[in-house]
Amino acid sequence: MQFAIEAHSLVKKYDSIAALDDITLVVNRGEIFGFLGPNGAGKSTFVKIILNLVRATSGSVLIFGEPVTNVKARKTIGFLPENIRVYPFLSIEEFLRFHCELIGISSQNIKMEIDTCLCAMELESVRAQKIRTLSKGMLQRAGIAQAILGNPELLIFDEPTSGLDPIGFTELRRLLLAMKARGTTIFLNSHQLSEVERTCDRVAILNKGRIIKIGSRDDLSDRGKHLEVAAEGFTDGMAAAINAFSQKNIETDGNKLRIYLSNEKDSVNVHSIIVEAGGRVQSLAWKSESLEELFYRLVKNEDMGFNKDRP
């Protein structure tokens, strides 16, 4: 299978500092792949190498089987940078026309291409508006419209939700899912973890230049689905009774308990054990660890030097 992106043993050093340290990953054709990490983790460096803006110290990256140094590979990419730099005197339509010409869209197809992208981002009514007059959210919409010109095979989005309101979030999510349905591969850098969780097929978590976890949402967490209980008066005796039929020992966080049961019906037994022993159940609900919780836990553990989740 030819992957959309293949990175093998990728290293990028600035003097003695390793911005990327032995990165190996593949992005499948037609998937939405989230690339996550705290500030300074190396995400932007990785994107710059894909775009051939920065050369790797060692290792390799292929785009649809072609080295990133090959112009042919980069012609398949649509890109939205984190900070858009645009000639302020252009209108939105002129900005898009300029990029159509840059990427080689034929003159007879330019108007149709611009109309399609303006429509996708709901910018038709402001197509003549100058860039310098746009709000941050409107500028971001124009940048996304630019990135999807020509229906690229691979979209690289760096913080695409920056400046967007909740309506913009929803519209962007629909756009990404629609493009995925048409076969587009999407590589997504974002700090909006809730949106990544709702949109991405797989994610990689990067910290200090290294991948500490990679996989589908279900693969990432070792906590999985669990019963979360808030209780007063919880005792060691209650814990022992519950641990006798749970998959692993209870995890506590203040008055909150995480209980891993093999059968959801056992939640009734948990309630009974606590109440009958004199405790009080305040709330009880089935939950899974969110991507935000997982991200925080993995990165903090890595920073403290005892992360056992490194792939």
Short mmCIF file of C-alpha atoms in Angstrom, two decimals:
data_model
loop_
_atom_site.label_atom_id
_atom_site.label_comp_id
_atom_site.label_asym_id
_atom_site.label_seq_id
_atom_site.Cartn_x
_atom_site.Cartn_y
_atom_site.Cartn_z
CA MET A 1 0.00 0.00 0.00
CA GLN A 2 1.28 3.45 -0.90
CA PHE A 3 0.86 5.78 2.07
CA ALA A 4 0.01 9.48 1.87
CA ILE A 5 2.91 10.32 4.22
CA GLU A 6 5.81 8.09 5.23
CA ALA A 7 8.43 9.33 7.67
CA HIS A 8 11.34 7.07 8.56
CA SER A 9 13.82 7.75 11.38
CA LEU A 10 13.41 11.49 10.90
CA VAL A 11 15.80 13.73 12.83
CA LYS A 12 16.12 17.50 12.74
CA LYS A 13 18.75 19.20 14.86
CA TYR A 14 19.47 22.88 15.38
CA ASP A 15 23.03 22.81 16.69
CA SER A 16 22.80 20.44 19.66
CA ILE A 17 19.01 20.73 20.06
CA ALA A 18 16.89 17.95 18.53
CA ALA A 19 13.62 19.47 17.30
CA LEU A 20 12.69 16.02 15.96
CA ASP A 21 14.22 12.86 17.38
CA ASP A 22 13.79 9.63 15.39
CA ILE A 23 10.23 10.18 14.11
CA THR A 24 8.73 7.25 12.24
CA LEU A 25 5.07 7.28 11.21
CA VAL A 26 2.77 6.61 8.29
CA VAL A 27 -0.45 8.38 7.32
CA ASN A 28 -2.87 6.24 5.35
CA ARG A 29 -4.52 7.45 2.18
CA GLY A 30 -7.96 8.89 2.83
CA GLU A 31 -7.70 9.25 6.61
CA ILE A 32 -7.82 12.28 8.87
CA PHE A 33 -4.67 12.18 10.97
CA GLY A 34 -4.21 14.36 14.03
CA PHE A 35 -0.71 15.50 14.99
CA LEU A 36 -0.77 16.75 18.57
CA GLY A 37 1.72 18.15 21.01
CA PRO A 38 2.42 21.05 23.37
CA ASN A 39 4.12 24.20 22.13
CA GLY A 40 7.70 23.48 21.11
CA ALA A 41 7.09 19.74 20.63
CA GLY A 42 8.28 19.80 17.00
CA LYS A 43 4.96 19.79 15.13
CA SER A 44 5.72 22.81 12.93
CA THR A 45 9.21 21.50 12.17
CA PHE A 46 7.69 18.25 10.91
CA VAL A 47 5.26 20.15 8.66
CA LYS A 48 8.07 22.34 7.30
CA ILE A 49 10.03 19.22 6.35
CA ILE A 50 6.98 17.78 4.55
CA LEU A 51 6.71 21.05 2.60
CA ASN A 52 10.48 21.05 1.89
CA LEU A 53 10.85 24.39 3.66
CA VAL A 54 13.36 22.80 6.04
CA ARG A 55 15.74 19.92 5.34
CA ALA A 56 15.96 17.02 7.77
CA THR A 57 19.28 16.30 9.44
CA SER A 58 18.73 12.61 8.73
CA GLY A 59 15.93 10.23 7.80
CA SER A 60 13.40 10.54 5.00
CA VAL A 61 9.85 11.62 4.20
CA LEU A 62 7.78 10.46 1.23
CA ILE A 63 4.52 11.96 -0.06
CA PHE A 64 2.53 9.37 -2.00
CA GLY A 65 5.78 7.49 -2.54
CA GLU A 66 7.75 10.51 -3.77
CA PRO A 67 10.55 12.25 -1.82
CA VAL A 68 9.45 15.65 -0.45
CA THR A 69 12.30 17.23 -2.40
CA ASN A 70 10.46 16.27 -5.60
CA VAL A 71 8.18 19.07 -6.90
CA LYS A 72 5.77 16.39 -8.12
CA ALA A 73 5.09 15.35 -4.51
CA ARG A 74 4.37 18.87 -3.34
CA LYS A 75 1.90 19.53 -6.16
CA THR A 76 -0.51 17.14 -4.42
CA ILE A 77 -0.60 19.25 -1.23
CA GLY A 78 -2.97 22.00 -0.06
CA PHE A 79 -1.62 23.90 2.93
CA LEU A 80 -3.06 26.21 5.57
CA PRO A 81 -0.32 27.74 7.77
CA GLU A 82 -0.95 28.66 11.38
CA ASN A 83 -0.37 32.35 10.65
CA ILE A 84 -1.64 33.40 7.23
CA ARG A 85 0.41 36.05 5.44
CA VAL A 86 -1.63 37.71 2.71
CA TYR A 87 -1.26 40.83 0.56
CA PRO A 88 -3.73 43.15 2.36
CA PHE A 89 -4.65 45.13 -0.77
CA LEU A 90 -6.10 42.05 -2.52
CA SER A 91 -9.77 41.13 -2.36
CA ILE A 92 -10.68 37.61 -1.28
CA GLU A 93 -11.39 36.70 -4.90
CA GLU A 94 -8.08 38.18 -6.10
CA PHE A 95 -6.27 36.28 -3.34
CA LEU A 96 -7.81 33.00 -4.52
CA ARG A 97 -7.16 33.80 -8.18
CA PHE A 98 -3.51 34.48 -7.37
CA HIS A 99 -3.21 31.04 -5.77
CA CYS A 100 -5.06 29.34 -8.61
CA GLU A 101 -2.41 30.68 -10.97
CA LEU A 102 0.40 29.65 -8.60
CA ILE A 103 -0.75 26.02 -8.49
CA GLY A 104 -1.41 25.83 -12.23
CA ILE A 105 -5.20 25.68 -12.49
CA SER A 106 -6.13 26.35 -16.13
CA SER A 107 -7.55 29.79 -16.88
CA GLN A 108 -10.88 28.36 -18.08
CA ASN A 109 -11.38 26.57 -14.75
CA ILE A 110 -10.28 29.32 -12.37
CA LYS A 111 -13.68 30.99 -11.92
CA MET A 112 -15.44 27.70 -11.27
CA GLU A 113 -12.73 26.67 -8.79
CA ILE A 114 -12.96 29.99 -6.93
CA ASP A 115 -16.76 29.84 -6.83
CA THR A 116 -16.66 26.30 -5.42
CA CYS A 117 -14.23 27.19 -2.64
CA LEU A 118 -16.01 30.44 -1.76
CA CYS A 119 -19.24 28.50 -1.49
CA ALA A 120 -17.64 25.83 0.71
CA MET A 121 -16.51 28.51 3.18
CA GLU A 122 -19.63 30.69 2.78
CA LEU A 123 -17.66 33.66 1.44
CA GLU A 124 -19.59 34.31 -1.80
CA SER A 125 -21.21 37.49 -0.51
CA VAL A 126 -17.87 39.05 0.55
CA ARG A 127 -15.71 37.91 -2.35
CA ALA A 128 -14.88 41.53 -3.29
CA GLN A 129 -13.95 42.54 0.26
CA LYS A 130 -10.31 43.52 0.83
CA ILE A 131 -8.15 41.24 2.94
CA ARG A 132 -7.13 44.12 5.22
CA THR A 133 -10.77 44.58 6.31
CA LEU A 134 -11.37 40.98 7.35
CA SER A 135 -11.82 39.78 10.91
CA LYS A 136 -9.52 36.98 12.09
CA GLY A 137 -12.29 34.44 11.57
CA MET A 138 -13.05 35.65 8.03
CA LEU A 139 -9.35 35.64 7.18
CA GLN A 140 -9.12 32.05 8.43
CA ARG A 141 -12.05 31.08 6.18
CA ALA A 142 -10.26 32.68 3.23
CA GLY A 143 -7.11 30.73 4.11
CA ILE A 144 -9.04 27.45 4.21
CA ALA A 145 -10.64 28.29 0.84
CA GLN A 146 -7.12 28.81 -0.55
CA ALA A 147 -5.94 25.46 0.84
CA ILE A 148 -8.70 23.45 -0.83
CA LEU A 149 -8.26 25.01 -4.30
CA GLY A 150 -7.77 22.34 -6.92
CA ASN A 151 -9.08 19.55 -4.66
CA PRO A 152 -5.63 18.48 -3.38
CA GLU A 153 -4.90 14.84 -2.56
CA LEU A 154 -3.31 15.83 0.76
CA LEU A 155 -4.41 18.69 2.99
CA ILE A 156 -2.08 19.92 5.72
CA PHE A 157 -3.86 22.16 8.19
CA ASP A 158 -1.91 23.92 10.95
CA GLU A 159 -4.36 25.14 13.62
CA PRO A 160 -7.30 25.43 11.18
CA THR A 161 -9.80 26.46 13.87
CA SER A 162 -7.81 29.56 14.88
CA GLY A 163 -10.20 32.52 14.99
CA LEU A 164 -13.27 30.47 14.08
CA ASP A 165 -16.45 30.70 16.14
CA PRO A 166 -18.48 27.59 17.08
CA ILE A 167 -20.41 27.79 13.80
CA GLY A 168 -17.10 27.90 11.95
CA PHE A 169 -15.91 24.83 13.90
CA THR A 170 -18.97 22.89 12.81
CA GLU A 171 -18.70 23.96 9.17
CA LEU A 172 -14.99 23.09 9.07
CA ARG A 173 -15.70 19.66 10.54
CA ARG A 174 -18.32 19.01 7.87
CA LEU A 175 -15.92 20.17 5.16
CA LEU A 176 -13.14 17.87 6.38
CA LEU A 177 -15.44 14.86 6.58
CA ALA A 178 -16.83 15.60 3.11
CA MET A 179 -13.33 15.85 1.65
CA LYS A 180 -12.34 12.63 3.39
CA ALA A 181 -15.37 10.94 1.81
CA ARG A 182 -14.02 12.03 -1.60
CA GLY A 183 -10.66 10.42 -0.83
CA THR A 184 -8.64 13.39 0.43
CA THR A 185 -6.04 12.71 3.11
CA ILE A 186 -5.98 15.32 5.88
CA PHE A 187 -3.06 15.97 8.24
CA LEU A 188 -4.23 18.12 11.11
CA ASN A 189 -2.20 20.07 13.66
CA SER A 190 -4.53 21.44 16.30
CA HIS A 191 -4.82 22.36 19.97
CA GLN A 192 -8.60 21.95 19.79
CA LEU A 193 -8.54 18.41 21.15
CA SER A 194 -12.31 18.04 21.26
CA GLU A 195 -12.46 18.72 17.51
CA VAL A 196 -9.59 16.33 16.84
CA GLU A 197 -11.38 13.67 18.86
CA ARG A 198 -14.57 14.13 16.83
CA THR A 199 -12.84 14.24 13.45
CA CYS A 200 -9.62 12.22 13.31
CA ASP A 201 -9.26 8.52 12.53
CA ARG A 202 -5.85 8.32 14.19
CA VAL A 203 -3.61 10.64 16.15
CA ALA A 204 0.04 10.90 17.13
CA ILE A 205 1.08 12.67 20.32
CA LEU A 206 4.44 14.38 20.11
CA ASN A 207 6.52 15.72 22.99
CA LYS A 208 10.09 17.01 23.02
CA GLY A 209 10.57 15.90 19.42
CA ARG A 210 9.50 12.29 19.98
CA ILE A 211 6.25 10.42 19.40
CA ILE A 212 5.00 9.16 22.76
CA LYS A 213 1.76 7.58 21.51
CA ILE A 214 0.16 6.85 18.15
CA GLY A 215 -3.01 5.03 17.12
CA SER A 216 -6.77 5.24 16.80
CA ARG A 217 -8.81 6.87 19.55
CA ASP A 218 -9.64 3.44 20.99
CA ASP A 219 -6.00 2.31 20.84
CA LEU A 220 -4.55 5.29 22.67
CA SER A 221 -5.91 4.99 26.18
CA ASP A 222 -5.18 2.11 28.52
CA ARG A 223 -8.03 3.26 30.72
CA GLY A 224 -10.87 2.60 28.34
CA LYS A 225 -14.49 2.65 29.39
CA HIS A 226 -14.95 2.90 33.14
CA LEU A 227 -17.49 3.68 35.81
CA GLU A 228 -16.88 7.07 37.39
CA VAL A 229 -18.34 7.39 40.87
CA ALA A 230 -18.35 10.39 43.18
CA ALA A 231 -18.83 9.17 46.74
CA GLU A 232 -18.54 10.34 50.34
CA GLY A 233 -17.30 8.08 53.13
CA PHE A 234 -15.46 5.69 50.82
CA THR A 235 -13.25 3.23 52.74
CA ASP A 236 -10.52 0.68 52.07
CA GLY A 237 -13.04 -2.05 52.87
CA MET A 238 -15.36 -0.84 50.12
CA ALA A 239 -12.42 -0.72 47.71
CA ALA A 240 -11.44 -4.30 48.52
CA ALA A 241 -15.00 -5.53 47.95
CA ILE A 242 -15.26 -3.76 44.59
CA ASN A 243 -11.76 -4.78 43.45
CA ALA A 244 -12.79 -8.42 43.95
CA PHE A 245 -14.93 -8.26 40.78
CA SER A 246 -13.37 -5.36 38.83
CA GLN A 247 -10.83 -5.75 36.02
CA LYS A 248 -8.17 -3.80 37.91
CA ASN A 249 -7.88 -1.86 41.13
CA ILE A 250 -9.91 1.30 41.67
CA GLU A 251 -8.25 4.61 40.81
CA THR A 252 -9.06 7.51 43.11
CA ASP A 253 -8.94 11.26 42.56
CA GLY A 254 -10.27 13.02 45.64
CA ASN A 255 -13.82 11.84 46.12
CA LYS A 256 -13.98 10.50 42.53
CA LEU A 257 -13.43 6.83 41.78
CA ARG A 258 -12.61 5.18 38.45
CA ILE A 259 -13.82 1.58 38.46
CA TYR A 260 -13.14 -0.87 35.61
CA LEU A 261 -15.90 -3.43 35.31
CA SER A 262 -16.25 -6.25 32.79
CA ASN A 263 -20.04 -6.09 33.00
CA GLU A 264 -22.06 -2.88 33.14
CA LYS A 265 -24.63 -4.62 35.33
CA ASP A 266 -22.02 -4.71 38.09
CA SER A 267 -22.55 -0.97 38.58
CA VAL A 268 -25.57 -1.93 40.72
CA ASN A 269 -23.27 -3.98 42.97
CA VAL A 270 -20.87 -1.03 43.29
CA HIS A 271 -23.72 1.21 44.42
CA SER A 272 -24.92 -1.38 46.93
CA ILE A 273 -21.46 -1.95 48.44
CA ILE A 274 -20.94 1.77 49.07
CA VAL A 275 -24.40 2.48 50.47
CA GLU A 276 -24.67 -0.63 52.62
CA ALA A 277 -21.27 0.11 54.21
CA GLY A 278 -22.39 3.63 55.19
CA GLY A 279 -21.10 5.65 52.25
CA ARG A 280 -23.09 8.02 50.05
CA VAL A 281 -23.06 7.95 46.24
CA GLN A 282 -23.29 11.47 44.80
CA SER A 283 -23.07 10.52 41.13
CA LEU A 284 -22.45 7.46 38.99
CA ALA A 285 -21.82 7.42 35.23
CA TRP A 286 -20.03 5.42 32.54
CA LYS A 287 -17.18 7.34 30.92
CA SER A 288 -14.17 6.95 28.67
CA GLU A 289 -10.97 8.95 29.01
CA SER A 290 -11.25 11.95 26.72
CA LEU A 291 -8.47 12.83 24.30
CA GLU A 292 -7.83 15.97 26.35
CA GLU A 293 -7.40 13.92 29.54
CA LEU A 294 -5.21 11.39 27.75
CA PHE A 295 -3.05 14.12 26.20
CA TYR A 296 -2.53 15.82 29.55
CA ARG A 297 -1.70 12.57 31.32
CA LEU A 298 0.80 11.36 28.70
CA VAL A 299 2.59 14.67 28.28
CA LYS A 300 2.80 15.34 32.03
CA ASN A 301 4.09 11.82 32.66
CA GLU A 302 6.67 12.26 29.90
CA ASP A 303 7.80 15.59 31.33
CA MET A 304 8.18 13.98 34.77
CA GLY A 305 10.24 11.16 33.29
CA PHE A 306 8.05 8.15 34.02
CA ASN A 307 5.89 7.73 30.94
CA LYS A 308 5.32 4.04 30.32
CA ASP A 309 3.10 4.74 27.30
CA ARG A 310 5.87 5.47 24.79
CA PRO A 311 5.29 3.25 21.72
#
